[in-house]
């Protein structure tokens, strides 16, 4: 996949570039980001340079992770890092047509609706341009901020997955949610037959 740029009313979403490494480094000094995500801790300048210079370009090239830096349209300030991640053995372009949305938000940019706005743009692109038919979201149970963003995007909460996340040598439960094209009145390529409510109870 060739990297692309998305825009919303207030935001610019584009692939992270080497010039973004310093802003990424500064944002990831907030202890809440490595606490609730897979960002390394401590987060170093080398981590930032490797992410923008190697990991992100490889993800686009190999169709395993389409990562966007989210920036304010007016000032160009870094809002968040948001990725559509591989889900299935054949990657984002495979027949499973499934993906996972992941994100973190810089401390000073929270509670402005930016991350949900960006998430809706990425999910719409996934449905319309990539033909994705199921987008999943996971966060460690207790991450209320991430769950609020996911709900604002439109994810339907599905429950708690036991022992899904490994953090600091301990397995943790995760909250899970999903977003389907039909949740947004779009049709998927593959017919979907929901299980009848109350069946098998």
Short mmCIF file of C-alpha atoms in Angstrom, two decimals, residues 47-144:
data_model
loop_
_atom_site.label_atom_id
_atom_site.label_comp_id
_atom_site.label_asym_id
_atom_site.label_seq_id
_atom_site.Cartn_x
_atom_site.Cartn_y
_atom_site.Cartn_z
CA UNK A 47 12.58 4.53 19.93
CA UNK A 48 10.98 7.52 18.21
CA UNK A 49 13.47 7.51 15.34
CA UNK A 50 13.01 3.77 14.81
CA UNK A 51 9.22 4.09 14.80
CA UNK A 52 9.06 6.85 12.19
CA UNK A 53 12.08 5.70 10.18
CA UNK A 54 11.60 1.93 10.05
CA UNK A 55 8.46 0.53 11.70
CA UNK A 56 5.90 2.84 10.07
CA UNK A 57 7.32 2.63 6.51
CA UNK A 58 7.64 -1.16 6.77
CA UNK A 59 4.03 -1.42 7.92
CA UNK A 60 2.75 0.43 4.86
CA UNK A 61 5.06 -1.48 2.52
CA UNK A 62 4.20 -4.92 3.93
CA UNK A 63 0.46 -4.23 4.48
CA UNK A 64 0.75 -5.08 8.18
CA UNK A 65 0.16 -1.65 9.79
CA UNK A 66 -1.12 1.57 8.29
CA UNK A 67 -0.03 4.12 10.85
CA UNK A 68 -0.99 7.79 10.78
CA UNK A 69 0.30 10.75 12.68
CA UNK A 70 -2.70 12.92 13.55
CA UNK A 71 -2.02 16.68 13.46
CA UNK A 72 -4.15 19.78 13.95
CA UNK A 73 -4.92 21.38 10.59
CA UNK A 74 -4.38 24.93 11.85
CA UNK A 75 -1.12 24.66 13.80
CA UNK A 76 0.32 21.29 12.79
CA UNK A 77 0.59 20.15 16.42
CA UNK A 78 0.82 16.40 17.01
CA UNK A 79 -2.46 15.08 18.39
CA UNK A 80 -1.99 11.33 18.31
CA UNK A 81 -0.61 8.25 16.65
CA UNK A 82 -3.26 5.99 15.14
CA UNK A 83 -2.80 2.68 13.38
CA UNK A 84 -4.88 0.18 11.51
CA UNK A 85 -3.21 -3.11 12.39
CA UNK A 86 -3.04 -6.49 10.69
CA UNK A 87 -5.62 -8.98 11.82
CA UNK A 88 -5.35 -12.33 10.08
CA UNK A 89 -2.50 -14.32 8.60
CA UNK A 90 -2.64 -12.60 5.21
CA UNK A 91 -2.57 -9.05 6.53
CA UNK A 92 -4.83 -6.10 5.91
CA UNK A 93 -5.33 -7.00 2.26
CA UNK A 94 -6.29 -10.63 2.94
CA UNK A 95 -9.64 -12.34 2.55
CA UNK A 96 -10.47 -12.07 6.26
CA UNK A 97 -11.12 -8.33 5.75
CA UNK A 98 -10.52 -7.68 9.45
CA UNK A 99 -8.35 -5.13 11.20
CA UNK A 100 -7.71 -3.62 14.62
CA UNK A 101 -7.65 0.08 15.42
CA UNK A 102 -5.08 1.31 17.94
CA UNK A 103 -4.25 4.82 19.13
CA UNK A 104 -2.82 7.05 21.80
CA UNK A 105 -3.33 10.77 22.33
CA UNK A 106 -0.89 13.42 23.53
CA UNK A 107 -1.84 14.69 26.98
CA UNK A 108 -2.50 18.30 25.95
CA UNK A 109 -4.77 17.21 23.08
CA UNK A 110 -7.19 15.07 25.11
CA UNK A 111 -10.88 15.84 25.72
CA UNK A 112 -11.20 17.82 22.47
CA UNK A 113 -12.77 15.08 20.37
CA UNK A 114 -9.75 14.92 18.10
CA UNK A 115 -8.99 11.21 18.44
CA UNK A 116 -12.57 10.12 17.79
CA UNK A 117 -12.69 12.45 14.78
CA UNK A 118 -9.50 10.88 13.41
CA UNK A 119 -10.74 7.38 14.23
CA UNK A 120 -13.92 7.88 12.27
CA UNK A 121 -11.88 9.00 9.26
CA UNK A 122 -9.58 5.97 9.44
CA UNK A 123 -12.48 3.54 9.86
CA UNK A 124 -14.40 5.11 6.96
CA UNK A 125 -11.29 4.76 4.78
CA UNK A 126 -10.91 1.13 5.90
CA UNK A 127 -14.50 0.32 4.98
CA UNK A 128 -14.70 2.26 1.73
CA UNK A 129 -11.20 1.99 0.26
CA UNK A 130 -9.89 -1.27 1.73
CA UNK A 131 -13.08 -3.32 1.94
CA UNK A 132 -12.55 -4.10 5.65
CA UNK A 133 -15.64 -5.76 7.13
CA UNK A 134 -14.80 -5.87 10.83
CA UNK A 135 -12.63 -3.49 12.84
CA UNK A 136 -11.74 -4.52 16.38
CA UNK A 137 -10.67 -2.40 19.34
CA UNK A 138 -9.00 -3.62 22.51
CA UNK A 139 -7.77 -1.82 25.60
CA UNK A 140 -6.69 -3.03 29.00
CA UNK A 141 -9.72 -3.19 31.28
CA UNK A 142 -9.77 0.06 33.22
CA UNK A 143 -8.67 2.29 30.34
CA UNK A 144 -11.76 4.47 30.46
#
